[in-house]
Amino acid sequence: MVYQELIVNNLDRILDFWLLIDDKGKVIHCSQLIYRQLGYSEEEVINQPFQIFFPEDDPASSDFLYQLLFDSYAGSVVNQKSRIKQKNGVIIDIELSLYQLDNDEMYFLIVFNNITEVVEIRKKIKLKSEKLNGEFDLFDDRNNYESVQDFIDTILVSITAGQGLRFNRAFLFLVEEEEQILKGIQAIGPGSGDEAGVIYGEFGSAPKTLNEMIKHYRHMIGTDSAVNSILKDVQIKLSDYQNILINALNGQKYILINEDYPLIDDPSVVWLRELFQVHECAIIPLLWHGRSTGVIVVDNQVTQSRITMHDIKGITSYAERATNALESSKLLISLEKNINLVKQANLKIRESQEILVQKEKLAVMGEMVAHMAHEVRGPLATIGGYASRVFKQMDESDGHHNSMSRIVETVRTLELVINDILDVSLPEPENSRGCDCAKAINKVLSLLEEEIHVRKVSVSMNIQGSLPEIKIQEHHLFEIISNIVRNALESIDIDGLLLVLASHIEDQVVITIQDTGPGIPPEIKNKIFSPFFTTKEDGTGLGLVVVKKLVEENNGAIVVRTAPDKGTTFIISFPIEHKGVTHDG
Amino acid sequence: MTDDKRILVIDDDVHMRELLELEFTDLGYQVTTADNAFLGLQSLKDEMVDLVILDIKMPGMNGIEALEKIVSTKRELPVIIHSAYSHFRENYLTWSAVAYVIKSGNLDELIQTVKNHMK
């Protein structure tokens, strides 16, 4: 017991999560954090089997202890990966150690760490660093140039401004990792003494904040100013160790070039002094996390004042901060780019999910339609078969001859409609010629006679005489017109006007079907041709899809005009049948 | 000339069975009917049959199974699938039939197909 108390009193000081259990697996004590962070209460834990912490579906949970003991070496198991359950049901990943405490009685101490966050953070860091590495080279990317440009402007203006470091001119060179060169990026400073007068005069009366100065600077100097033309074409290979700039870059230490510089006659020093037309200048390397990212060259070419150690210290410490800002901004931009990429990827995933759902819907619908078609087609064949038997044996003078003919014809149309839904292409030689749209319109309206009457709809029909035939299978045209007319009737609901017009305009036959219904609300207007979109309780959402498909397949066009309370107008047009093929219409 | 030719119609739909019986009798054929595949196979053993018109969806044994049995015993016997399903036409299991005719109120296609395959 003393042993137990000793443990209990001290464990919380050194461990986060721990459980002390007896040899039956019952919890005797546990750490405060189990209550505080996992959400269990004391009654729920003490004297309960320790398995309550493990997910029920975990196969190890029932004989976990024995399993662990079996695995253990010399009575302990260390850092075994497992999972435990918080009170709220959330499962967390843990690393668990088990120790056997053998005293008068047998105890086990289970110690564990929540590794969920660690795991997650590790994953995130890995992912991010991979992406950052891949896209570090920002200067190649014109899209990002602008905001990096802001930093460069800020750095150079600060170096040269009267309120800043007071150098006359500053030249920025950056390392281009991909091409392995040091490249002149931008410069600031007067191109000549005269220009200096203008600029300093301007600055004298210029606003005093840095932002205002940068604005001012941009206003005054374009990037093609004289100083910029000096370094525009400067590109030095990183492998050119003889070069003084590369020397400063690799040495990671400033170089002050003046008559006291020991290598004053070195060709690259001569080159630099000639390039900048200057006796004295300082080269300051830009360092970022131990890596050289570029150099800044500063001088006082106009005022000819000496560069002091004080100036060097100032610019060095400034360069450090500037590099940090510059590199951080690069990283930020890159990060932003990555976030955008992730966003785009998410969007794509969502889109493809929608497509999948749509496909799934279509597949289920397809099966259902095939089954329905079978169930309808069988009895229809029987009706049609018997009807044509009777019809064939009937005398034309028979009073039912016309009715029988209608049954036979309608059954045939219905069979063709079913074939269309199932996309069965049966040979239809007799229908491949021109089609009379007046006939199709009349057929639709006569079939819907009953519904038109019940809904008290007045039909106004105006079909131009002797319309040319159009090139479409008759049952296709029938299907198109009947779908639109049925929609119109349903939208009118009761009491209204249905207008059907057909006319010959240029080389097209144009059919207009207009209703006095409530119109299509603007928010759904662009969805009406989408599969399975319907506003009807018992609609399939396929009617207008079939219409559009059939119109397009037959080289036609369809337009919808609608406005709330102004009704809906469908205008369909088809090219007329050219008389290349003769037939006895 | 068709008097001695016998057609076996296997279809569980009584109306279709009787319709085909009427039509093909009118055309001068002998017609035997069976309302399921088992009875149809039995008729094939008992009678001389020249052509089979076979439905697909039937209780017990479906037309595709029946087709397999017919083809395995009487390789020369022409079988015409006559179904309200269209998509089994693409199923290779129906390809040993000489023709696949989708049920329709217009029997012209079926009649023509029967004529073509009746030797």
JSON list of N, CA, C and O in Angstrom, two decimals, chain A residues 370-371 373-375 377-386 388-389 392-393 411-412 415 419 422 424-426, chain B residues 13-19 22-23 26 55 57 83-87 89 102-109 111:
[
{"chain": "A", "resi": 370, "resn": "ALA", "atom": "N", "xyz": [-35.09, 0.05, -68.17]},
{"chain": "A", "resi": 370, "resn": "ALA", "atom": "CA", "xyz": [-35.07, -1.18, -68.96]},
{"chain": "A", "resi": 370, "resn": "ALA", "atom": "C", "xyz": [-36.14, -2.15, -68.46]},
{"chain": "A", "resi": 370, "resn": "ALA", "atom": "O", "xyz": [-36.85, -2.78, -69.25]},
{"chain": "A", "resi": 371, "resn": "HIS", "atom": "N", "xyz": [-36.26, -2.23, -67.14]},
{"chain": "A", "resi": 371, "resn": "HIS", "atom": "CA", "xyz": [-37.24, -3.12, -66.56]},
{"chain": "A", "resi": 371, "resn": "HIS", "atom": "C", "xyz": [-38.66, -2.64, -66.89]},
{"chain": "A", "resi": 371, "resn": "HIS", "atom": "O", "xyz": [-39.51, -3.44, -67.31]},
{"chain": "A", "resi": 373, "resn": "ALA", "atom": "N", "xyz": [-39.54, -0.76, -69.34]},
{"chain": "A", "resi": 373, "resn": "ALA", "atom": "CA", "xyz": [-39.80, -0.92, -70.77]},
{"chain": "A", "resi": 373, "resn": "ALA", "atom": "C", "xyz": [-40.26, -2.34, -71.07]},
{"chain": "A", "resi": 373, "resn": "ALA", "atom": "O", "xyz": [-41.21, -2.55, -71.83]},
{"chain": "A", "resi": 374, "resn": "HIS", "atom": "N", "xyz": [-39.61, -3.31, -70.43]},
{"chain": "A", "resi": 374, "resn": "HIS", "atom": "CA", "xyz": [-40.00, -4.71, -70.63]},
{"chain": "A", "resi": 374, "resn": "HIS", "atom": "C", "xyz": [-41.43, -4.95, -70.19]},
{"chain": "A", "resi": 374, "resn": "HIS", "atom": "O", "xyz": [-42.23, -5.56, -70.90]},
{"chain": "A", "resi": 375, "resn": "GLU", "atom": "N", "xyz": [-41.75, -4.39, -69.00]},
{"chain": "A", "resi": 375, "resn": "GLU", "atom": "CA", "xyz": [-43.08, -4.63, -68.45]},
{"chain": "A", "resi": 375, "resn": "GLU", "atom": "C", "xyz": [-44.17, -3.99, -69.30]},
{"chain": "A", "resi": 375, "resn": "GLU", "atom": "O", "xyz": [-45.28, -4.47, -69.35]},
{"chain": "A", "resi": 377, "resn": "ARG", "atom": "N", "xyz": [-43.68, -3.14, -72.70]},
{"chain": "A", "resi": 377, "resn": "ARG", "atom": "CA", "xyz": [-43.60, -3.57, -74.09]},
{"chain": "A", "resi": 377, "resn": "ARG", "atom": "C", "xyz": [-44.34, -4.88, -74.33]},
{"chain": "A", "resi": 377, "resn": "ARG", "atom": "O", "xyz": [-44.99, -5.05, -75.37]},
{"chain": "A", "resi": 378, "resn": "GLY", "atom": "N", "xyz": [-44.30, -5.80, -73.35]},
{"chain": "A", "resi": 378, "resn": "GLY", "atom": "CA", "xyz": [-44.97, -7.11, -73.50]},
{"chain": "A", "resi": 378, "resn": "GLY", "atom": "C", "xyz": [-46.46, -6.95, -73.76]},
{"chain": "A", "resi": 378, "resn": "GLY", "atom": "O", "xyz": [-46.96, -7.32, -74.83]},
{"chain": "A", "resi": 379, "resn": "PRO", "atom": "N", "xyz": [-47.18, -6.37, -72.78]},
{"chain": "A", "resi": 379, "resn": "PRO", "atom": "CA", "xyz": [-48.62, -6.20, -72.98]},
{"chain": "A", "resi": 379, "resn": "PRO", "atom": "C", "xyz": [-48.95, -5.35, -74.22]},
{"chain": "A", "resi": 379, "resn": "PRO", "atom": "O", "xyz": [-49.92, -5.62, -74.92]},
{"chain": "A", "resi": 380, "resn": "LEU", "atom": "N", "xyz": [-48.07, -4.35, -74.48]},
{"chain": "A", "resi": 380, "resn": "LEU", "atom": "CA", "xyz": [-48.32, -3.48, -75.63]},
{"chain": "A", "resi": 380, "resn": "LEU", "atom": "C", "xyz": [-48.27, -4.30, -76.93]},
{"chain": "A", "resi": 380, "resn": "LEU", "atom": "O", "xyz": [-49.07, -4.10, -77.84]},
{"chain": "A", "resi": 381, "resn": "ALA", "atom": "N", "xyz": [-47.32, -5.22, -76.98]},
{"chain": "A", "resi": 381, "resn": "ALA", "atom": "CA", "xyz": [-47.19, -6.07, -78.17]},
{"chain": "A", "resi": 381, "resn": "ALA", "atom": "C", "xyz": [-48.46, -6.90, -78.35]},
{"chain": "A", "resi": 381, "resn": "ALA", "atom": "O", "xyz": [-48.95, -7.10, -79.47]},
{"chain": "A", "resi": 382, "resn": "THR", "atom": "N", "xyz": [-49.01, -7.39, -77.23]},
{"chain": "A", "resi": 382, "resn": "THR", "atom": "CA", "xyz": [-50.23, -8.18, -77.31]},
{"chain": "A", "resi": 382, "resn": "THR", "atom": "C", "xyz": [-51.40, -7.33, -77.81]},
{"chain": "A", "resi": 382, "resn": "THR", "atom": "O", "xyz": [-52.13, -7.72, -78.72]},
{"chain": "A", "resi": 383, "resn": "ILE", "atom": "N", "xyz": [-51.52, -6.12, -77.21]},
{"chain": "A", "resi": 383, "resn": "ILE", "atom": "CA", "xyz": [-52.61, -5.23, -77.65]},
{"chain": "A", "resi": 383, "resn": "ILE", "atom": "C", "xyz": [-52.47, -4.94, -79.14]},
{"chain": "A", "resi": 383, "resn": "ILE", "atom": "O", "xyz": [-53.41, -5.10, -79.92]},
{"chain": "A", "resi": 384, "resn": "GLY", "atom": "N", "xyz": [-51.26, -4.53, -79.51]},
{"chain": "A", "resi": 384, "resn": "GLY", "atom": "CA", "xyz": [-51.01, -4.17, -80.91]},
{"chain": "A", "resi": 384, "resn": "GLY", "atom": "C", "xyz": [-51.23, -5.35, -81.84]},
{"chain": "A", "resi": 384, "resn": "GLY", "atom": "O", "xyz": [-51.79, -5.20, -82.92]},
{"chain": "A", "resi": 385, "resn": "GLY", "atom": "N", "xyz": [-50.78, -6.54, -81.41]},
{"chain": "A", "resi": 385, "resn": "GLY", "atom": "CA", "xyz": [-50.90, -7.74, -82.24]},
{"chain": "A", "resi": 385, "resn": "GLY", "atom": "C", "xyz": [-52.35, -8.09, -82.51]},
{"chain": "A", "resi": 385, "resn": "GLY", "atom": "O", "xyz": [-52.75, -8.29, -83.66]},
{"chain": "A", "resi": 386, "resn": "TYR", "atom": "N", "xyz": [-53.14, -8.13, -81.43]},
{"chain": "A", "resi": 386, "resn": "TYR", "atom": "CA", "xyz": [-54.56, -8.45, -81.61]},
{"chain": "A", "resi": 386, "resn": "TYR", "atom": "C", "xyz": [-55.25, -7.36, -82.41]},
{"chain": "A", "resi": 386, "resn": "TYR", "atom": "O", "xyz": [-56.08, -7.63, -83.27]},
{"chain": "A", "resi": 388, "resn": "SER", "atom": "N", "xyz": [-54.01, -5.35, -84.68]},
{"chain": "A", "resi": 388, "resn": "SER", "atom": "CA", "xyz": [-53.78, -5.39, -86.12]},
{"chain": "A", "resi": 388, "resn": "SER", "atom": "C", "xyz": [-54.45, -6.60, -86.77]},
{"chain": "A", "resi": 388, "resn": "SER", "atom": "O", "xyz": [-54.85, -6.53, -87.92]},
{"chain": "A", "resi": 389, "resn": "ARG", "atom": "N", "xyz": [-54.57, -7.69, -85.99]},
{"chain": "A", "resi": 389, "resn": "ARG", "atom": "CA", "xyz": [-55.30, -8.86, -86.51]},
{"chain": "A", "resi": 389, "resn": "ARG", "atom": "C", "xyz": [-56.73, -8.47, -86.85]},
{"chain": "A", "resi": 389, "resn": "ARG", "atom": "O", "xyz": [-57.23, -8.74, -87.95]},
{"chain": "A", "resi": 392, "resn": "LYS", "atom": "N", "xyz": [-56.90, -5.91, -89.78]},
{"chain": "A", "resi": 392, "resn": "LYS", "atom": "CA", "xyz": [-56.66, -6.49, -91.11]},
{"chain": "A", "resi": 392, "resn": "LYS", "atom": "C", "xyz": [-57.90, -7.18, -91.64]},
{"chain": "A", "resi": 392, "resn": "LYS", "atom": "O", "xyz": [-58.16, -7.19, -92.85]},
{"chain": "A", "resi": 393, "resn": "GLN", "atom": "N", "xyz": [-58.65, -7.79, -90.70]},
{"chain": "A", "resi": 393, "resn": "GLN", "atom": "CA", "xyz": [-59.83, -8.54, -91.14]},
{"chain": "A", "resi": 393, "resn": "GLN", "atom": "C", "xyz": [-61.06, -7.65, -91.29]},
{"chain": "A", "resi": 393, "resn": "GLN", "atom": "O", "xyz": [-62.13, -8.10, -91.65]},
{"chain": "A", "resi": 411, "resn": "VAL", "atom": "N", "xyz": [-50.24, 2.38, -80.63]},
{"chain": "A", "resi": 411, "resn": "VAL", "atom": "CA", "xyz": [-49.37, 1.35, -80.04]},
{"chain": "A", "resi": 411, "resn": "VAL", "atom": "C", "xyz": [-47.99, 1.42, -80.69]},
{"chain": "A", "resi": 411, "resn": "VAL", "atom": "O", "xyz": [-46.96, 1.36, -80.01]},
{"chain": "A", "resi": 412, "resn": "ARG", "atom": "N", "xyz": [-47.98, 1.60, -81.99]},
{"chain": "A", "resi": 412, "resn": "ARG", "atom": "CA", "xyz": [-46.70, 1.67, -82.72]},
{"chain": "A", "resi": 412, "resn": "ARG", "atom": "C", "xyz": [-45.89, 2.87, -82.21]},
{"chain": "A", "resi": 412, "resn": "ARG", "atom": "O", "xyz": [-44.68, 2.75, -81.96]},
{"chain": "A", "resi": 415, "resn": "GLU", "atom": "N", "xyz": [-44.47, 2.16, -78.84]},
{"chain": "A", "resi": 415, "resn": "GLU", "atom": "CA", "xyz": [-43.32, 1.24, -78.92]},
{"chain": "A", "resi": 415, "resn": "GLU", "atom": "C", "xyz": [-42.06, 2.00, -79.33]},
{"chain": "A", "resi": 415, "resn": "GLU", "atom": "O", "xyz": [-40.99, 1.77, -78.80]},
{"chain": "A", "resi": 419, "resn": "ASN", "atom": "N", "xyz": [-38.56, 2.49, -77.34]},
{"chain": "A", "resi": 419, "resn": "ASN", "atom": "CA", "xyz": [-37.25, 2.23, -77.96]},
{"chain": "A", "resi": 419, "resn": "ASN", "atom": "C", "xyz": [-36.31, 3.42, -77.81]},
{"chain": "A", "resi": 419, "resn": "ASN", "atom": "O", "xyz": [-35.12, 3.26, -77.56]},
{"chain": "A", "resi": 422, "resn": "LEU", "atom": "N", "xyz": [-34.84, 3.67, -74.38]},
{"chain": "A", "resi": 422, "resn": "LEU", "atom": "CA", "xyz": [-33.82, 2.64, -74.18]},
{"chain": "A", "resi": 422, "resn": "LEU", "atom": "C", "xyz": [-32.68, 2.75, -75.17]},
{"chain": "A", "resi": 422, "resn": "LEU", "atom": "O", "xyz": [-31.74, 1.99, -75.13]},
{"chain": "A", "resi": 424, "resn": "VAL", "atom": "N", "xyz": [-32.69, 2.09, -78.28]},
{"chain": "A", "resi": 424, "resn": "VAL", "atom": "CA", "xyz": [-32.59, 0.96, -79.20]},
{"chain": "A", "resi": 424, "resn": "VAL", "atom": "C", "xyz": [-32.77, 1.50, -80.60]},
{"chain": "A", "resi": 424, "resn": "VAL", "atom": "O", "xyz": [-33.71, 2.22, -80.88]},
{"chain": "A", "resi": 425, "resn": "SER", "atom": "N", "xyz": [-31.86, 1.19, -81.47]},
{"chain": "A", "resi": 425, "resn": "SER", "atom": "CA", "xyz": [-32.07, 1.68, -82.82]},
{"chain": "A", "resi": 425, "resn": "SER", "atom": "C", "xyz": [-32.55, 0.53, -83.70]},
{"chain": "A", "resi": 425, "resn": "SER", "atom": "O", "xyz": [-31.83, -0.43, -83.93]},
{"chain": "A", "resi": 426, "resn": "LEU", "atom": "N", "xyz": [-33.78, 0.62, -84.08]},
{"chain": "A", "resi": 426, "resn": "LEU", "atom": "CA", "xyz": [-34.35, -0.39, -84.96]},
{"chain": "A", "resi": 426, "resn": "LEU", "atom": "C", "xyz": [-34.38, 0.19, -86.36]},
{"chain": "A", "resi": 426, "resn": "LEU", "atom": "O", "xyz": [-34.50, 1.40, -86.54]},
{"chain": "B", "resi": 13, "resn": "ASP", "atom": "N", "xyz": [-46.67, -15.79, -71.35]},
{"chain": "B", "resi": 13, "resn": "ASP", "atom": "CA", "xyz": [-47.80, -14.87, -71.50]},
{"chain": "B", "resi": 13, "resn": "ASP", "atom": "C", "xyz": [-48.86, -15.53, -72.40]},
{"chain": "B", "resi": 13, "resn": "ASP", "atom": "O", "xyz": [-48.64, -15.71, -73.60]},
{"chain": "B", "resi": 14, "resn": "VAL", "atom": "N", "xyz": [-49.98, -15.85, -71.78]},
{"chain": "B", "resi": 14, "resn": "VAL", "atom": "CA", "xyz": [-51.01, -16.60, -72.50]},
{"chain": "B", "resi": 14, "resn": "VAL", "atom": "C", "xyz": [-51.51, -15.84, -73.72]},
{"chain": "B", "resi": 14, "resn": "VAL", "atom": "O", "xyz": [-51.75, -16.43, -74.78]},
{"chain": "B", "resi": 15, "resn": "HIS", "atom": "N", "xyz": [-51.62, -14.52, -73.60]},
{"chain": "B", "resi": 15, "resn": "HIS", "atom": "CA", "xyz": [-52.14, -13.74, -74.72]},
{"chain": "B", "resi": 15, "resn": "HIS", "atom": "C", "xyz": [-51.20, -13.78, -75.91]},
{"chain": "B", "resi": 15, "resn": "HIS", "atom": "O", "xyz": [-51.62, -13.94, -77.05]},
{"chain": "B", "resi": 16, "resn": "MET", "atom": "N", "xyz": [-49.92, -13.64, -75.62]},
{"chain": "B", "resi": 16, "resn": "MET", "atom": "CA", "xyz": [-48.93, -13.66, -76.70]},
{"chain": "B", "resi": 16, "resn": "MET", "atom": "C", "xyz": [-48.90, -15.05, -77.35]},
{"chain": "B", "resi": 16, "resn": "MET", "atom": "O", "xyz": [-48.84, -15.18, -78.56]},
{"chain": "B", "resi": 17, "resn": "ARG", "atom": "N", "xyz": [-48.99, -16.08, -76.47]},
{"chain": "B", "resi": 17, "resn": "ARG", "atom": "CA", "xyz": [-48.95, -17.45, -76.98]},
{"chain": "B", "resi": 17, "resn": "ARG", "atom": "C", "xyz": [-50.10, -17.67, -77.96]},
{"chain": "B", "resi": 17, "resn": "ARG", "atom": "O", "xyz": [-49.93, -18.19, -79.06]},
{"chain": "B", "resi": 18, "resn": "GLU", "atom": "N", "xyz": [-51.28, -17.26, -77.54]},
{"chain": "B", "resi": 18, "resn": "GLU", "atom": "CA", "xyz": [-52.46, -17.51, -78.36]},
{"chain": "B", "resi": 18, "resn": "GLU", "atom": "C", "xyz": [-52.44, -16.66, -79.63]},
{"chain": "B", "resi": 18, "resn": "GLU", "atom": "O", "xyz": [-52.87, -17.11, -80.69]},
{"chain": "B", "resi": 19, "resn": "LEU", "atom": "N", "xyz": [-51.92, -15.43, -79.49]},
{"chain": "B", "resi": 19, "resn": "LEU", "atom": "CA", "xyz": [-51.83, -14.55, -80.67]},
{"chain": "B", "resi": 19, "resn": "LEU", "atom": "C", "xyz": [-50.93, -15.19, -81.72]},
{"chain": "B", "resi": 19, "resn": "LEU", "atom": "O", "xyz": [-51.28, -15.26, -82.91]},
{"chain": "B", "resi": 22, "resn": "LEU", "atom": "N", "xyz": [-52.57, -18.17, -83.35]},
{"chain": "B", "resi": 22, "resn": "LEU", "atom": "CA", "xyz": [-53.54, -17.75, -84.36]},
{"chain": "B", "resi": 22, "resn": "LEU", "atom": "C", "xyz": [-52.85, -17.29, -85.65]},
{"chain": "B", "resi": 22, "resn": "LEU", "atom": "O", "xyz": [-53.19, -17.73, -86.74]},
{"chain": "B", "resi": 23, "resn": "GLU", "atom": "N", "xyz": [-51.88, -16.40, -85.50]},
{"chain": "B", "resi": 23, "resn": "GLU", "atom": "CA", "xyz": [-51.21, -15.84, -86.67]},
{"chain": "B", "resi": 23, "resn": "GLU", "atom": "C", "xyz": [-50.53, -16.91, -87.51]},
{"chain": "B", "resi": 23, "resn": "GLU", "atom": "O", "xyz": [-50.69, -16.95, -88.73]},
{"chain": "B", "resi": 26, "resn": "ASP", "atom": "N", "xyz": [-52.86, -19.28, -89.20]},
{"chain": "B", "resi": 26, "resn": "ASP", "atom": "CA", "xyz": [-53.40, -18.61, -90.39]},
{"chain": "B", "resi": 26, "resn": "ASP", "atom": "C", "xyz": [-52.43, -18.72, -91.56]},
{"chain": "B", "resi": 26, "resn": "ASP", "atom": "O", "xyz": [-52.84, -18.80, -92.72]},
{"chain": "B", "resi": 55, "resn": "ASP", "atom": "N", "xyz": [-39.43, -17.07, -75.56]},
{"chain": "B", "resi": 55, "resn": "ASP", "atom": "CA", "xyz": [-39.44, -15.89, -74.71]},
{"chain": "B", "resi": 55, "resn": "ASP", "atom": "C", "xyz": [-38.25, -15.98, -73.75]},
{"chain": "B", "resi": 55, "resn": "ASP", "atom": "O", "xyz": [-37.70, -17.07, -73.53]},
{"chain": "B", "resi": 57, "resn": "LYS", "atom": "N", "xyz": [-38.01, -13.98, -70.39]},
{"chain": "B", "resi": 57, "resn": "LYS", "atom": "CA", "xyz": [-38.38, -13.91, -68.97]},
{"chain": "B", "resi": 57, "resn": "LYS", "atom": "C", "xyz": [-39.56, -14.84, -68.70]},
{"chain": "B", "resi": 57, "resn": "LYS", "atom": "O", "xyz": [-40.70, -14.56, -69.09]},
{"chain": "B", "resi": 83, "resn": "SER", "atom": "N", "xyz": [-38.55, -11.46, -77.29]},
{"chain": "B", "resi": 83, "resn": "SER", "atom": "CA", "xyz": [-38.60, -10.94, -75.92]},
{"chain": "B", "resi": 83, "resn": "SER", "atom": "C", "xyz": [-38.95, -9.46, -75.90]},
{"chain": "B", "resi": 83, "resn": "SER", "atom": "O", "xyz": [-38.72, -8.74, -76.87]},
{"chain": "B", "resi": 84, "resn": "ALA", "atom": "N", "xyz": [-39.51, -9.03, -74.77]},
{"chain": "B", "resi": 84, "resn": "ALA", "atom": "CA", "xyz": [-39.78, -7.61, -74.60]},
{"chain": "B", "resi": 84, "resn": "ALA", "atom": "C", "xyz": [-38.53, -6.89, -74.09]},
{"chain": "B", "resi": 84, "resn": "ALA", "atom": "O", "xyz": [-38.50, -5.67, -73.99]},
{"chain": "B", "resi": 85, "resn": "TYR", "atom": "N", "xyz": [-37.48, -7.65, -73.75]},
{"chain": "B", "resi": 85, "resn": "TYR", "atom": "CA", "xyz": [-36.19, -7.03, -73.40]},
{"chain": "B", "resi": 85, "resn": "TYR", "atom": "C", "xyz": [-35.43, -6.76, -74.67]},
{"chain": "B", "resi": 85, "resn": "TYR", "atom": "O", "xyz": [-35.38, -7.62, -75.56]},
{"chain": "B", "resi": 86, "resn": "SER", "atom": "N", "xyz": [-34.81, -5.58, -74.74]},
{"chain": "B", "resi": 86, "resn": "SER", "atom": "CA", "xyz": [-34.00, -5.32, -75.92]},
{"chain": "B", "resi": 86, "resn": "SER", "atom": "C", "xyz": [-32.52, -5.57, -75.64]},
{"chain": "B", "resi": 86, "resn": "SER", "atom": "O", "xyz": [-31.77, -5.94, -76.53]},
{"chain": "B", "resi": 87, "resn": "HIS", "atom": "N", "xyz": [-32.11, -5.38, -74.37]},
{"chain": "B", "resi": 87, "resn": "HIS", "atom": "CA", "xyz": [-30.66, -5.35, -74.14]},
{"chain": "B", "resi": 87, "resn": "HIS", "atom": "C", "xyz": [-30.01, -6.74, -74.12]},
{"chain": "B", "resi": 87, "resn": "HIS", "atom": "O", "xyz": [-28.80, -6.84, -74.20]},
{"chain": "B", "resi": 89, "resn": "ARG", "atom": "N", "xyz": [-30.05, -8.64, -76.41]},
{"chain": "B", "resi": 89, "resn": "ARG", "atom": "CA", "xyz": [-29.53, -8.85, -77.75]},
{"chain": "B", "resi": 89, "resn": "ARG", "atom": "C", "xyz": [-28.01, -8.71, -77.78]},
{"chain": "B", "resi": 89, "resn": "ARG", "atom": "O", "xyz": [-27.33, -9.32, -78.58]},
{"chain": "B", "resi": 102, "resn": "ILE", "atom": "N", "xyz": [-37.54, -8.25, -81.06]},
{"chain": "B", "resi": 102, "resn": "ILE", "atom": "CA", "xyz": [-38.16, -7.60, -79.90]},
{"chain": "B", "resi": 102, "resn": "ILE", "atom": "C", "xyz": [-39.67, -7.63, -80.08]},
{"chain": "B", "resi": 102, "resn": "ILE", "atom": "O", "xyz": [-40.18, -7.35, -81.18]},
{"chain": "B", "resi": 103, "resn": "LYS", "atom": "N", "xyz": [-40.37, -7.99, -79.01]},
{"chain": "B", "resi": 103, "resn": "LYS", "atom": "CA", "xyz": [-41.82, -8.10, -79.08]},
{"chain": "B", "resi": 103, "resn": "LYS", "atom": "C", "xyz": [-42.43, -6.78, -79.54]},
{"chain": "B", "resi": 103, "resn": "LYS", "atom": "O", "xyz": [-42.06, -5.72, -79.05]},
{"chain": "B", "resi": 104, "resn": "SER", "atom": "N", "xyz": [-43.36, -6.88, -80.44]},
{"chain": "B", "resi": 104, "resn": "SER", "atom": "CA", "xyz": [-44.01, -5.68, -80.97]},
{"chain": "B", "resi": 104, "resn": "SER", "atom": "C", "xyz": [-45.42, -6.02, -81.43]},
{"chain": "B", "resi": 104, "resn": "SER", "atom": "O", "xyz": [-45.71, -7.17, -81.75]},
{"chain": "B", "resi": 105, "resn": "GLY", "atom": "N", "xyz": [-46.28, -5.01, -81.43]},
{"chain": "B", "resi": 105, "resn": "GLY", "atom": "CA", "xyz": [-47.64, -5.20, -81.92]},
{"chain": "B", "resi": 105, "resn": "GLY", "atom": "C", "xyz": [-47.65, -5.48, -83.42]},
{"chain": "B", "resi": 105, "resn": "GLY", "atom": "O", "xyz": [-48.61, -6.02, -83.96]},
{"chain": "B", "resi": 106, "resn": "ASN", "atom": "N", "xyz": [-46.56, -5.09, -84.06]},
{"chain": "B", "resi": 106, "resn": "ASN", "atom": "CA", "xyz": [-46.44, -5.35, -85.49]},
{"chain": "B", "resi": 106, "resn": "ASN", "atom": "C", "xyz": [-45.65, -6.65, -85.66]},
{"chain": "B", "resi": 106, "resn": "ASN", "atom": "O", "xyz": [-44.45, -6.70, -85.40]},
{"chain": "B", "resi": 107, "resn": "LEU", "atom": "N", "xyz": [-46.34, -7.73, -86.10]},
{"chain": "B", "resi": 107, "resn": "LEU", "atom": "CA", "xyz": [-45.70, -9.04, -86.15]},
{"chain": "B", "resi": 107, "resn": "LEU", "atom": "C", "xyz": [-44.92, -9.29, -87.44]},
{"chain": "B", "resi": 107, "resn": "LEU", "atom": "O", "xyz": [-44.34, -10.36, -87.62]},
{"chain": "B", "resi": 108, "resn": "ASP", "atom": "N", "xyz": [-44.88, -8.28, -88.30]},
{"chain": "B", "resi": 108, "resn": "ASP", "atom": "CA", "xyz": [-44.24, -8.48, -89.61]},
{"chain": "B", "resi": 108, "resn": "ASP", "atom": "C", "xyz": [-42.81, -8.99, -89.50]},
{"chain": "B", "resi": 108, "resn": "ASP", "atom": "O", "xyz": [-42.40, -9.89, -90.22]},
{"chain": "B", "resi": 109, "resn": "GLU", "atom": "N", "xyz": [-42.05, -8.37, -88.57]},
{"chain": "B", "resi": 109, "resn": "GLU", "atom": "CA", "xyz": [-40.64, -8.75, -88.46]},
{"chain": "B", "resi": 109, "resn": "GLU", "atom": "C", "xyz": [-40.51, -10.22, -88.03]},
{"chain": "B", "resi": 109, "resn": "GLU", "atom": "O", "xyz": [-39.71, -10.98, -88.58]},
{"chain": "B", "resi": 111, "resn": "ILE", "atom": "N", "xyz": [-42.74, -12.63, -88.38]},
{"chain": "B", "resi": 111, "resn": "ILE", "atom": "CA", "xyz": [-43.22, -13.53, -89.44]},
{"chain": "B", "resi": 111, "resn": "ILE", "atom": "C", "xyz": [-42.15, -13.69, -90.52]},
{"chain": "B", "resi": 111, "resn": "ILE", "atom": "O", "xyz": [-41.83, -14.79, -90.95]}
]
